[in-house]
Short mmCIF file of C-alpha atoms in Angstrom, two decimals:
data_model
loop_
_atom_site.label_atom_id
_atom_site.label_comp_id
_atom_site.label_asym_id
_atom_site.label_seq_id
_atom_site.Cartn_x
_atom_site.Cartn_y
_atom_site.Cartn_z
CA UNK Z 1 3.69 -3.03 -0.73
CA UNK Z 2 1.48 -1.31 -3.32
CA UNK Z 3 1.13 2.30 -4.46
CA UNK Z 4 -2.66 2.07 -4.46
CA UNK Z 5 -3.14 3.74 -7.83
CA UNK Z 6 -6.40 4.00 -9.75
CA UNK Z 7 -6.69 4.77 -13.43
CA UNK Z 8 -8.50 7.85 -14.66
CA UNK Z 9 -12.33 7.46 -14.79
CA UNK Z 10 -13.53 6.20 -18.16
CA UNK Z 11 -16.66 6.19 -20.30
CA UNK Z 12 -15.69 3.23 -22.48
CA UNK Z 13 -14.36 0.56 -20.07
CA UNK Z 14 -14.31 -0.30 -16.36
CA UNK Z 15 -17.97 0.70 -16.32
CA UNK Z 16 -18.70 -1.77 -13.52
CA UNK Z 17 -16.11 -0.22 -11.21
CA UNK Z 18 -16.56 2.40 -8.52
CA UNK Z 19 -16.36 5.84 -10.18
CA UNK Z 20 -15.70 4.01 -13.48
CA UNK Z 21 -12.07 3.53 -12.37
CA UNK Z 22 -9.87 0.46 -12.76
CA UNK Z 23 -7.63 -0.28 -9.81
CA UNK Z 24 -4.00 -0.17 -10.91
CA UNK Z 25 -1.66 -1.82 -8.37
CA UNK Z 26 2.07 -1.11 -8.70
CA UNK Z 27 4.80 -2.61 -6.55
CA UNK Z 28 6.10 -0.41 -3.74
CA UNK Z 29 8.66 -2.91 -2.49
CA UNK Z 30 11.99 -4.49 -3.40
CA UNK Z 31 11.25 -6.49 -6.53
CA UNK Z 32 8.61 -4.05 -7.73
CA UNK Z 33 5.43 -5.41 -9.25
CA UNK Z 34 7.08 -8.84 -9.57
CA UNK Z 35 6.27 -9.22 -5.89
CA UNK Z 36 2.52 -9.13 -6.56
CA UNK Z 37 2.08 -10.27 -10.16
CA UNK Z 38 0.84 -13.67 -11.35
CA UNK Z 39 4.42 -14.92 -11.90
CA UNK Z 40 3.79 -15.85 -15.54
CA UNK Z 41 7.08 -16.32 -17.40
CA UNK Z 42 6.37 -15.39 -21.01
CA UNK Z 43 8.70 -13.83 -23.53
CA UNK Z 44 6.09 -12.89 -26.17
CA UNK Z 45 6.59 -13.46 -29.90
CA UNK Z 46 10.07 -13.46 -31.49
CA UNK Z 47 8.68 -11.17 -34.19
CA UNK Z 48 7.93 -8.54 -31.54
CA UNK Z 49 11.66 -8.11 -31.02
CA UNK Z 50 12.44 -8.26 -34.72
CA UNK Z 51 10.01 -5.35 -35.07
CA UNK Z 52 12.01 -3.43 -32.45
CA UNK Z 53 15.15 -3.91 -34.51
CA UNK Z 54 13.50 -3.07 -37.83
CA UNK Z 55 12.19 0.16 -36.28
CA UNK Z 56 15.72 1.39 -35.77
CA UNK Z 57 16.62 -0.13 -32.41
CA UNK Z 58 19.86 -1.85 -33.34
CA UNK Z 59 20.76 -4.93 -31.31
CA UNK Z 60 17.22 -5.85 -30.23
CA UNK Z 61 16.25 -8.55 -32.73
CA UNK Z 62 15.10 -11.85 -31.24
CA UNK Z 63 18.32 -13.56 -32.26
CA UNK Z 64 20.26 -10.89 -30.35
CA UNK Z 65 18.10 -10.84 -27.21
CA UNK Z 66 17.58 -14.61 -26.86
CA UNK Z 67 20.97 -15.13 -25.16
CA UNK Z 68 19.90 -12.69 -22.45
CA UNK Z 69 16.66 -14.57 -21.82
CA UNK Z 70 18.71 -17.76 -21.55
CA UNK Z 71 21.34 -16.15 -19.32
CA UNK Z 72 18.99 -15.36 -16.44
CA UNK Z 73 16.80 -18.49 -16.62
CA UNK Z 74 16.95 -21.73 -14.68
CA UNK Z 75 14.23 -23.89 -16.19
CA UNK Z 76 13.09 -26.79 -14.03
CA UNK Z 77 10.38 -28.41 -16.13
CA UNK Z 78 10.87 -31.76 -17.86
CA UNK Z 79 9.78 -31.02 -21.42
CA UNK Z 80 10.71 -27.84 -23.25
CA UNK Z 81 12.16 -26.72 -26.57
CA UNK Z 82 15.93 -27.07 -26.22
CA UNK Z 83 18.00 -24.16 -27.45
CA UNK Z 84 15.50 -21.63 -26.13
CA UNK Z 85 15.97 -21.98 -22.37
CA UNK Z 86 18.67 -21.57 -19.76
CA UNK Z 87 19.43 -24.01 -16.98
CA UNK Z 88 22.03 -22.15 -14.89
CA UNK Z 89 20.57 -18.69 -14.30
CA UNK Z 90 19.22 -17.31 -11.03
CA UNK Z 91 15.56 -17.08 -12.14
CA UNK Z 92 13.60 -20.32 -11.72
CA UNK Z 93 10.91 -21.33 -14.20
CA UNK Z 94 8.60 -24.17 -13.29
CA UNK Z 95 5.14 -25.70 -13.53
CA UNK Z 96 2.83 -26.21 -10.59
CA UNK Z 97 1.13 -29.50 -9.70
CA UNK Z 98 -1.09 -31.41 -9.38
CA UNK Z 99 -3.48 -30.44 -12.17
CA UNK Z 100 -7.00 -29.28 -11.53
CA UNK Z 101 -10.10 -31.26 -12.49
CA UNK Z 102 -10.61 -29.17 -15.65
CA UNK Z 103 -7.01 -28.87 -16.85
CA UNK Z 104 -6.98 -31.82 -19.24
CA UNK Z 105 -10.49 -31.09 -20.63
CA UNK Z 106 -9.30 -27.57 -21.50
CA UNK Z 107 -6.27 -29.00 -23.31
CA UNK Z 108 -8.42 -31.44 -25.26
CA UNK Z 109 -10.98 -28.77 -26.13
CA UNK Z 110 -8.25 -26.52 -27.54
CA UNK Z 111 -6.82 -29.42 -29.51
CA UNK Z 112 -10.25 -30.07 -31.01
CA UNK Z 113 -10.18 -26.42 -32.13
CA UNK Z 114 -6.87 -26.99 -33.91
CA UNK Z 115 -4.38 -25.82 -31.31
CA UNK Z 116 -1.40 -27.94 -30.38
CA UNK Z 117 0.42 -28.27 -27.07
CA UNK Z 118 3.49 -26.08 -27.12
CA UNK Z 119 6.32 -24.59 -25.13
CA UNK Z 120 5.16 -21.00 -25.64
CA UNK Z 121 8.67 -19.72 -24.86
CA UNK Z 122 10.11 -21.97 -27.56
CA UNK Z 123 9.70 -22.25 -31.30
CA UNK Z 124 5.90 -21.88 -31.48
CA UNK Z 125 3.74 -18.98 -30.35
CA UNK Z 126 0.26 -20.30 -31.19
CA UNK Z 127 -1.01 -23.15 -29.03
CA UNK Z 128 -1.96 -24.27 -25.55
CA UNK Z 129 0.22 -24.91 -22.52
CA UNK Z 130 0.48 -25.04 -18.79
CA UNK Z 131 1.64 -21.74 -17.33
CA UNK Z 132 5.38 -21.45 -16.85
CA UNK Z 133 5.71 -19.74 -13.47
CA UNK Z 134 8.62 -17.96 -11.81
CA UNK Z 135 8.28 -20.16 -8.76
CA UNK Z 136 10.81 -21.98 -6.60
CA UNK Z 137 8.94 -24.95 -5.12
CA UNK Z 138 6.31 -22.92 -3.27
CA UNK Z 139 7.99 -19.52 -3.24
CA UNK Z 140 7.69 -16.67 -5.68
CA UNK Z 141 10.98 -16.15 -7.53
CA UNK Z 142 10.96 -12.46 -8.37
CA UNK Z 143 13.73 -10.01 -9.17
CA UNK Z 144 14.56 -9.34 -5.51
CA UNK Z 145 14.72 -13.03 -4.61
CA UNK Z 146 16.55 -14.19 -7.74
CA UNK Z 147 18.99 -11.35 -8.38
CA UNK Z 148 19.33 -9.30 -5.20
CA UNK Z 149 19.16 -11.70 -2.27
CA UNK Z 150 22.25 -13.74 -3.27
CA UNK Z 151 24.54 -10.69 -3.36
CA UNK Z 152 23.00 -8.05 -1.08
CA UNK Z 153 25.28 -8.87 1.86
CA UNK Z 154 28.48 -9.51 -0.08
CA UNK Z 155 28.76 -6.67 -2.61
CA UNK Z 156 30.76 -3.80 -1.18
CA UNK Z 157 29.58 -1.52 -4.00
CA UNK Z 158 25.87 -2.03 -3.32
CA UNK Z 159 23.80 -0.19 -0.75
CA UNK Z 160 20.03 -0.61 -0.57
CA UNK Z 161 17.91 2.03 1.16
CA UNK Z 162 14.36 1.09 2.10
CA UNK Z 163 11.54 3.60 2.55
CA UNK Z 164 13.43 6.16 0.47
CA UNK Z 165 11.37 8.13 -2.04
CA UNK Z 166 13.08 9.64 -5.10
CA UNK Z 167 11.67 13.08 -5.85
CA UNK Z 168 13.96 14.52 -8.55
CA UNK Z 169 16.76 13.74 -10.96
CA UNK Z 170 19.39 16.44 -10.51
CA UNK Z 171 20.39 17.95 -13.84
CA UNK Z 172 23.23 20.36 -14.55
CA UNK Z 173 22.65 21.53 -18.06
CA UNK Z 174 22.13 18.35 -20.06
CA UNK Z 175 23.95 16.08 -17.60
CA UNK Z 176 22.38 14.01 -14.86
CA UNK Z 177 24.43 14.52 -11.72
CA UNK Z 178 22.44 12.60 -9.13
CA UNK Z 179 19.10 12.11 -7.41
CA UNK Z 180 17.28 13.89 -4.61
CA UNK Z 181 15.27 11.66 -2.29
CA UNK Z 182 13.38 11.73 0.98
CA UNK Z 183 13.93 9.31 3.84
CA UNK Z 184 12.66 9.59 7.40
CA UNK Z 185 11.25 13.05 6.64
CA UNK Z 186 14.67 14.37 5.56
CA UNK Z 187 15.89 15.34 2.12
CA UNK Z 188 19.10 13.80 0.81
CA UNK Z 189 21.16 14.23 -2.32
CA UNK Z 190 23.21 11.39 -3.79
CA UNK Z 191 25.68 12.22 -6.55
CA UNK Z 192 26.53 9.83 -9.37
CA UNK Z 193 30.14 9.26 -10.38
CA UNK Z 194 29.05 7.67 -13.64
CA UNK Z 195 25.29 7.37 -14.26
CA UNK Z 196 21.79 7.64 -12.86
CA UNK Z 197 19.55 4.70 -13.77
CA UNK Z 198 15.78 4.89 -13.33
CA UNK Z 199 13.99 1.55 -12.88
CA UNK Z 200 10.77 2.74 -11.28
CA UNK Z 201 8.48 1.15 -13.85
CA UNK Z 202 6.24 2.43 -16.63
CA UNK Z 203 4.27 4.70 -14.29
CA UNK Z 204 6.78 6.11 -11.81
CA UNK Z 205 9.80 6.57 -14.10
CA UNK Z 206 7.92 8.97 -16.40
CA UNK Z 207 6.54 10.83 -13.39
CA UNK Z 208 10.07 11.27 -11.98
CA UNK Z 209 11.40 12.44 -15.33
CA UNK Z 210 8.62 14.99 -15.74
CA UNK Z 211 8.91 16.53 -12.26
CA UNK Z 212 12.63 16.80 -13.02
CA UNK Z 213 11.99 18.83 -16.19
CA UNK Z 214 12.19 16.11 -18.85
CA UNK Z 215 8.92 15.64 -20.71
CA UNK Z 216 6.32 17.17 -23.06
CA UNK Z 217 6.52 20.96 -23.07
CA UNK Z 218 2.77 21.51 -22.71
CA UNK Z 219 2.59 19.13 -19.74
CA UNK Z 220 5.52 20.73 -17.92
CA UNK Z 221 4.29 24.26 -18.64
CA UNK Z 222 0.87 23.31 -17.29
CA UNK Z 223 2.45 22.55 -13.92
CA UNK Z 224 5.00 25.38 -14.01
CA UNK Z 225 7.98 23.03 -14.30
CA UNK Z 226 11.07 24.35 -16.09
CA UNK Z 227 11.51 22.50 -19.39
CA UNK Z 228 15.05 21.12 -19.45
CA UNK Z 229 14.55 18.53 -22.18
CA UNK Z 230 11.41 18.28 -24.30
CA UNK Z 231 10.66 14.59 -24.89
CA UNK Z 232 7.39 12.59 -25.27
CA UNK Z 233 7.61 11.16 -21.73
CA UNK Z 234 4.42 9.41 -20.63
CA UNK Z 235 3.03 9.27 -24.15
CA UNK Z 236 2.45 6.11 -26.22
CA UNK Z 237 1.43 3.99 -23.22
CA UNK Z 238 -0.12 0.65 -24.08
CA UNK Z 239 -1.50 -2.04 -21.83
CA UNK Z 240 -3.19 -5.42 -22.17
CA UNK Z 241 -6.94 -5.37 -21.54
CA UNK Z 242 -8.49 -8.37 -19.78
CA UNK Z 243 -12.10 -9.61 -19.66
CA UNK Z 244 -12.66 -12.13 -16.90
CA UNK Z 245 -16.40 -12.71 -16.49
CA UNK Z 246 -16.51 -15.83 -18.68
CA UNK Z 247 -17.53 -18.54 -16.23
CA UNK Z 248 -18.34 -22.21 -16.88
CA UNK Z 249 -19.88 -24.78 -14.57
CA UNK Z 250 -18.88 -28.43 -14.96
CA UNK Z 251 -19.81 -31.70 -13.30
CA UNK Z 252 -16.21 -32.02 -12.06
CA UNK Z 253 -16.13 -31.05 -8.38
CA UNK Z 254 -12.90 -29.86 -6.77
CA UNK Z 255 -12.07 -31.25 -3.31
CA UNK Z 256 -13.66 -29.07 -0.65
CA UNK Z 257 -10.53 -28.44 1.42
CA UNK Z 258 -10.31 -26.17 4.43
CA UNK Z 259 -7.84 -23.31 4.49
CA UNK Z 260 -5.66 -25.30 6.88
CA UNK Z 261 -5.65 -28.29 4.49
CA UNK Z 262 -4.77 -26.08 1.52
CA UNK Z 263 -1.96 -24.47 3.52
CA UNK Z 264 -0.61 -27.94 4.32
CA UNK Z 265 -0.63 -28.67 0.57
CA UNK Z 266 1.09 -25.36 -0.09
CA UNK Z 267 3.88 -26.21 2.36
CA UNK Z 268 4.42 -29.37 0.28
CA UNK Z 269 4.60 -27.24 -2.88
CA UNK Z 270 1.20 -28.36 -4.17
CA UNK Z 271 -1.70 -26.52 -5.79
CA UNK Z 272 -4.08 -24.77 -5.52
CA UNK Z 273 -2.33 -22.03 -3.52
CA UNK Z 274 0.88 -22.28 -5.57
CA UNK Z 275 -1.14 -21.10 -8.61
CA UNK Z 276 -0.87 -17.32 -8.40
CA UNK Z 277 -4.39 -15.85 -8.47
CA UNK Z 278 -5.51 -19.38 -9.29
CA UNK Z 279 -4.35 -19.41 -12.93
CA UNK Z 280 -3.23 -22.70 -14.49
CA UNK Z 281 -3.25 -22.97 -18.30
CA UNK Z 282 -2.86 -20.58 -21.22
CA UNK Z 283 -3.72 -20.64 -24.90
CA UNK Z 284 -2.55 -18.22 -27.58
CA UNK Z 285 -4.81 -17.79 -30.60
CA UNK Z 286 -5.17 -15.65 -33.69
CA UNK Z 287 -8.83 -14.76 -34.11
CA UNK Z 288 -8.45 -13.70 -37.74
CA UNK Z 289 -6.31 -16.52 -39.12
CA UNK Z 290 -6.80 -19.53 -36.81
CA UNK Z 291 -3.78 -21.82 -36.63
CA UNK Z 292 -1.28 -19.42 -38.15
CA UNK Z 293 0.14 -15.94 -37.79
CA UNK Z 294 0.79 -14.07 -34.56
CA UNK Z 295 -1.43 -14.37 -31.49
CA UNK Z 296 -3.83 -11.51 -30.88
CA UNK Z 297 -5.68 -13.08 -27.91
CA UNK Z 298 -4.45 -14.96 -24.86
CA UNK Z 299 -6.79 -17.23 -22.92
CA UNK Z 300 -5.99 -17.93 -19.25
CA UNK Z 301 -7.80 -20.54 -17.20
CA UNK Z 302 -8.57 -20.22 -13.52
CA UNK Z 303 -9.92 -23.58 -12.29
CA UNK Z 304 -11.71 -24.65 -9.09
CA UNK Z 305 -11.40 -24.02 -6.19
CA UNK Z 306 -10.00 -20.54 -6.98
CA UNK Z 307 -11.57 -20.24 -10.40
CA UNK Z 308 -14.08 -17.49 -9.72
CA UNK Z 309 -13.78 -14.27 -7.78
CA UNK Z 310 -16.09 -13.79 -4.85
CA UNK Z 311 -17.89 -10.56 -4.08
CA UNK Z 312 -15.30 -9.33 -1.58
CA UNK Z 313 -12.37 -10.05 -3.91
CA UNK Z 314 -14.08 -8.29 -6.81
CA UNK Z 315 -14.60 -5.18 -4.67
CA UNK Z 316 -11.19 -5.07 -2.99
CA UNK Z 317 -9.00 -6.15 -5.91
CA UNK Z 318 -10.84 -4.96 -9.03
CA UNK Z 319 -12.75 -2.02 -7.49
CA UNK Z 320 -16.12 -3.34 -8.66
CA UNK Z 321 -19.20 -1.47 -7.60
CA UNK Z 322 -21.01 -3.32 -4.82
CA UNK Z 323 -24.13 -3.74 -6.99
CA UNK Z 324 -22.22 -5.08 -10.00
CA UNK Z 325 -20.18 -7.40 -7.79
CA UNK Z 326 -23.36 -9.24 -6.78
CA UNK Z 327 -22.95 -11.25 -9.97
CA UNK Z 328 -20.12 -13.17 -8.27
CA UNK Z 329 -22.45 -14.38 -5.51
CA UNK Z 330 -24.00 -16.78 -8.00
CA UNK Z 331 -20.81 -18.70 -8.78
CA UNK Z 332 -19.71 -21.93 -7.08
CA UNK Z 333 -15.94 -22.12 -6.36
CA UNK Z 334 -15.95 -25.95 -6.35
CA UNK Z 335 -17.56 -26.49 -9.76
CA UNK Z 336 -17.07 -23.25 -11.68
CA UNK Z 337 -14.04 -22.06 -13.62
CA UNK Z 338 -13.12 -18.91 -15.49
CA UNK Z 339 -11.40 -18.33 -18.82
CA UNK Z 340 -9.91 -14.86 -19.09
CA UNK Z 341 -9.61 -13.14 -22.47
CA UNK Z 342 -6.55 -10.89 -22.87
CA UNK Z 343 -5.99 -8.50 -25.79
CA UNK Z 344 -2.36 -8.93 -26.82
CA UNK Z 345 -1.80 -6.28 -29.50
CA UNK Z 346 -3.99 -3.27 -28.68
CA UNK Z 347 -4.20 -0.27 -30.97
CA UNK Z 348 -5.50 2.12 -28.28
CA UNK Z 349 -2.92 4.45 -26.75
CA UNK Z 350 -2.99 5.76 -23.20
CA UNK Z 351 -0.76 8.12 -21.24
CA UNK Z 352 0.84 8.98 -17.92
CA UNK Z 353 0.67 12.65 -16.96
CA UNK Z 354 1.10 14.70 -13.80
CA UNK Z 355 -1.46 15.69 -11.22
CA UNK Z 356 0.93 18.42 -10.08
CA UNK Z 357 4.64 19.17 -9.89
CA UNK Z 358 4.68 17.68 -6.39
CA UNK Z 359 6.24 14.21 -6.73
CA UNK Z 360 4.15 12.95 -3.82
CA UNK Z 361 0.92 13.47 -5.76
CA UNK Z 362 -0.04 10.34 -7.66
CA UNK Z 363 0.42 10.44 -11.45
CA UNK Z 364 -2.62 10.47 -13.75
CA UNK Z 365 -2.97 7.11 -15.50
CA UNK Z 366 -5.21 7.29 -18.58
CA UNK Z 367 -5.58 3.73 -19.93
CA UNK Z 368 -7.80 4.88 -22.82
CA UNK Z 369 -8.92 1.34 -23.74
CA UNK Z 370 -11.23 0.80 -26.71
CA UNK Z 371 -10.42 4.26 -28.12
CA UNK Z 372 -8.90 3.18 -31.43
CA UNK Z 373 -10.81 4.80 -34.31
CA UNK Z 374 -11.82 1.56 -36.06
CA UNK Z 375 -12.93 -0.32 -32.92
CA UNK Z 376 -10.39 -3.05 -33.67
CA UNK Z 377 -9.57 -3.63 -30.01
CA UNK Z 378 -13.06 -4.31 -28.75
CA UNK Z 379 -13.89 -6.33 -31.86
CA UNK Z 380 -10.82 -8.54 -31.39
CA UNK Z 381 -11.81 -9.13 -27.78
CA UNK Z 382 -15.34 -9.97 -28.91
CA UNK Z 383 -13.91 -12.56 -31.29
CA UNK Z 384 -11.89 -13.93 -28.36
CA UNK Z 385 -15.10 -14.22 -26.32
CA UNK Z 386 -16.78 -16.08 -29.17
CA UNK Z 387 -13.83 -18.47 -29.33
CA UNK Z 388 -14.16 -19.23 -25.62
CA UNK Z 389 -17.90 -19.78 -25.93
CA UNK Z 390 -17.30 -22.17 -28.83
CA UNK Z 391 -15.31 -24.43 -26.50
CA UNK Z 392 -18.60 -25.53 -24.94
CA UNK Z 393 -19.40 -27.27 -28.23
CA UNK Z 394 -16.30 -29.44 -28.12
CA UNK Z 395 -16.53 -33.03 -27.03
CA UNK Z 396 -14.04 -32.39 -24.23
CA UNK Z 397 -16.29 -29.77 -22.64
CA UNK Z 398 -19.44 -31.78 -23.26
CA UNK Z 399 -17.86 -34.77 -21.47
CA UNK Z 400 -17.69 -32.75 -18.27
CA UNK Z 401 -20.93 -30.87 -18.99
CA UNK Z 402 -19.04 -27.56 -19.03
CA UNK Z 403 -21.83 -25.03 -19.45
CA UNK Z 404 -21.43 -21.30 -19.78
CA UNK Z 405 -23.10 -19.50 -16.85
CA UNK Z 406 -21.43 -16.07 -16.95
CA UNK Z 407 -23.90 -13.31 -16.12
CA UNK Z 408 -23.17 -9.90 -17.64
CA UNK Z 409 -24.93 -7.62 -15.20
CA UNK Z 410 -26.07 -4.34 -16.75
CA UNK Z 411 -26.32 -5.74 -20.27
CA UNK Z 412 -29.46 -7.89 -19.96
CA UNK Z 413 -31.66 -5.61 -22.06
CA UNK Z 414 -29.26 -5.91 -24.97
CA UNK Z 415 -29.34 -9.69 -24.65
CA UNK Z 416 -33.11 -9.55 -25.13
CA UNK Z 417 -33.42 -6.74 -27.62
CA UNK Z 418 -30.00 -6.17 -29.18
CA UNK Z 419 -27.57 -8.09 -31.31
CA UNK Z 420 -25.05 -10.58 -29.94
CA UNK Z 421 -22.26 -8.14 -30.74
CA UNK Z 422 -23.97 -5.26 -28.91
CA UNK Z 423 -24.49 -7.48 -25.86
CA UNK Z 424 -20.86 -8.54 -25.66
CA UNK Z 425 -19.56 -5.05 -26.42
CA UNK Z 426 -21.58 -3.91 -23.40
CA UNK Z 427 -20.16 -6.74 -21.28
CA UNK Z 428 -16.62 -5.94 -22.39
CA UNK Z 429 -17.04 -2.30 -21.44
CA UNK Z 430 -18.58 -3.31 -18.12
CA UNK Z 431 -16.18 -5.99 -16.91
CA UNK Z 432 -12.90 -5.45 -18.79
CA UNK Z 433 -10.00 -4.24 -16.70
CA UNK Z 434 -6.22 -4.07 -16.84
CA UNK Z 435 -3.96 -7.08 -16.52
CA UNK Z 436 -1.37 -4.60 -15.18
CA UNK Z 437 1.06 -4.58 -18.12
CA UNK Z 438 1.77 -0.89 -18.86
CA UNK Z 439 4.59 -0.36 -21.36
CA UNK Z 440 6.22 2.17 -23.69
CA UNK Z 441 5.87 5.35 -21.58
CA UNK Z 442 9.61 6.07 -22.03
CA UNK Z 443 9.97 4.06 -25.17
CA UNK Z 444 13.10 3.30 -27.14
CA UNK Z 445 13.74 4.76 -30.56
CA UNK Z 446 15.94 6.97 -32.72
CA UNK Z 447 13.86 10.14 -32.88
CA UNK Z 448 13.52 12.40 -29.81
CA UNK Z 449 10.14 13.44 -31.19
CA UNK Z 450 8.76 9.91 -30.98
CA UNK Z 451 10.84 8.27 -28.25
CA UNK Z 452 12.53 8.99 -24.92
CA UNK Z 453 15.61 6.72 -24.88
CA UNK Z 454 17.96 5.36 -27.52
CA UNK Z 455 18.82 1.71 -28.19
CA UNK Z 456 21.14 1.69 -25.16
CA UNK Z 457 18.34 3.09 -22.96
CA UNK Z 458 20.13 6.44 -22.60
CA UNK Z 459 17.72 9.38 -22.40
CA UNK Z 460 17.91 11.45 -25.60
CA UNK Z 461 19.89 14.71 -25.32
CA UNK Z 462 20.83 13.93 -21.70
CA UNK Z 463 24.17 12.60 -20.50
CA UNK Z 464 24.57 9.93 -17.84
CA UNK Z 465 20.86 9.08 -17.53
CA UNK Z 466 19.23 5.80 -18.45
CA UNK Z 467 15.79 4.26 -17.99
CA UNK Z 468 15.70 0.47 -17.64
CA UNK Z 469 12.20 -0.90 -17.12
CA UNK Z 470 9.05 -1.78 -19.10
CA UNK Z 471 8.66 1.84 -20.15
CA UNK Z 472 11.47 1.51 -22.71
CA UNK Z 473 9.68 -1.23 -24.69
CA UNK Z 474 9.20 0.42 -28.12
CA UNK Z 475 5.77 -1.06 -28.77
CA UNK Z 476 3.66 -3.39 -26.68
CA UNK Z 477 4.66 -7.05 -26.88
CA UNK Z 478 2.29 -9.96 -27.33
CA UNK Z 479 2.87 -11.33 -23.87
CA UNK Z 480 3.55 -10.69 -20.21
CA UNK Z 481 6.34 -8.15 -19.68
CA UNK Z 482 8.09 -9.59 -16.63
CA UNK Z 483 10.51 -11.88 -18.49
CA UNK Z 484 11.30 -9.21 -21.12
CA UNK Z 485 12.13 -6.73 -18.34
CA UNK Z 486 14.72 -9.17 -16.96
CA UNK Z 487 16.10 -9.56 -20.48
CA UNK Z 488 16.34 -5.79 -20.96
CA UNK Z 489 18.14 -5.43 -17.64
CA UNK Z 490 20.64 -8.17 -18.54
CA UNK Z 491 21.34 -6.62 -21.93
CA UNK Z 492 21.77 -3.07 -20.65
CA UNK Z 493 24.03 -4.36 -17.86
CA UNK Z 494 26.36 -5.60 -20.59
CA UNK Z 495 26.05 -2.29 -22.47
CA UNK Z 496 27.13 -0.44 -19.33
CA UNK Z 497 30.06 -2.80 -18.75
CA UNK Z 498 31.18 -2.40 -22.38
CA UNK Z 499 30.98 1.38 -22.19
CA UNK Z 500 33.16 1.52 -19.09
CA UNK Z 501 35.59 -1.15 -20.31
CA UNK Z 502 34.52 -3.85 -17.87
CA UNK Z 503 33.41 -6.38 -20.51
#
């Protein structure tokens, strides 16, 4: 179900991982990465979309895209900002319950810091909230379940092939004619009467374009691929960086349930196993202008009994070195909880390039975190860490004796002999990883020198070829990309219908 990718080894982040490499899971299944993500439904800031429009992408302002968010959504929570949500779409949005032992203390602590409780997909973007999940009772509601399952057996014009691997877009001159793919060890060619649409995600779509001859000239020449259309494919990649070794211990003890007991709760639609990866609450803050402006940091809580990774999870999921992962042996899953710090508006730019011209060879994913020339990214994350640590001084945290116990293995000498900033910079480089939100590798824009597709997601200087996935996002959004991808797909569906006179 997963491609099993790893990012390129780094000297500035993922230092606690084997070979200094972040694991980088990508969905290899119907529904893509929505099958394995944390199910967070988050649209980001309205101003993100207004920036798209002001940058020359006509039709993508928040006012223009909001109807497409609403169209696909079926919200099932009691309190939300009316006018911002849909109630009749195929994609369910819900809370999970019951709350953990530390949920309300986290809310109160954030309120003491000046944050208010909000619907983060409504009129306010700064504040604290429960996570809005794409969940249907106790089942993940991803793109395959919500959009494909209801029509897969009744649409005569839809055929789904499983275990089929696309290896090339077939181009005749500047026109996309079809796709070559492999299935059951045989090569096939499928011709397009109208268009070819790539929706392979921010990593695989650029790889497929480049092996087909669409991409940066120097990259294609390097692998002896004929250049058919020189475009900045794979460039401008941005991703949200996450630091997750901020662990608190409280005097609130979660019920010590067996796996069987938790599964019985899950069957009833109850937490903790309905919380994907254990997450429960979120807060969006601005570290520079508290209480106003746009969020630059997201805080995500992971409460007991799933609130801390164990050694095995840290090795298998995050690729932590076995020595570094020993830090997780000291945490107690019944009393300890984590608060993740996520960088929402990074300045660092990564890339997707080719390992070879063979489409079977994995692409090269260079995350390039903390590479911005002014160190704004790591400093912003440091300010986010300080904000989290300051929660321990609130009355709400003191009432439950929530004490910071996070151990930053490999940085102890700096704690003794360096500054606080040096210590946390070391910790951030050691334990920060991806939250798996790559975007902008085939980004939208007017200029073929700076972008890959136009405002209708048509590839520049190529006929009958579109890209419709997170890669087309012009610049990284301040939020999780899953909901915006659904919105993009809804909007481009209408563009296609309009073009062919069906709408």
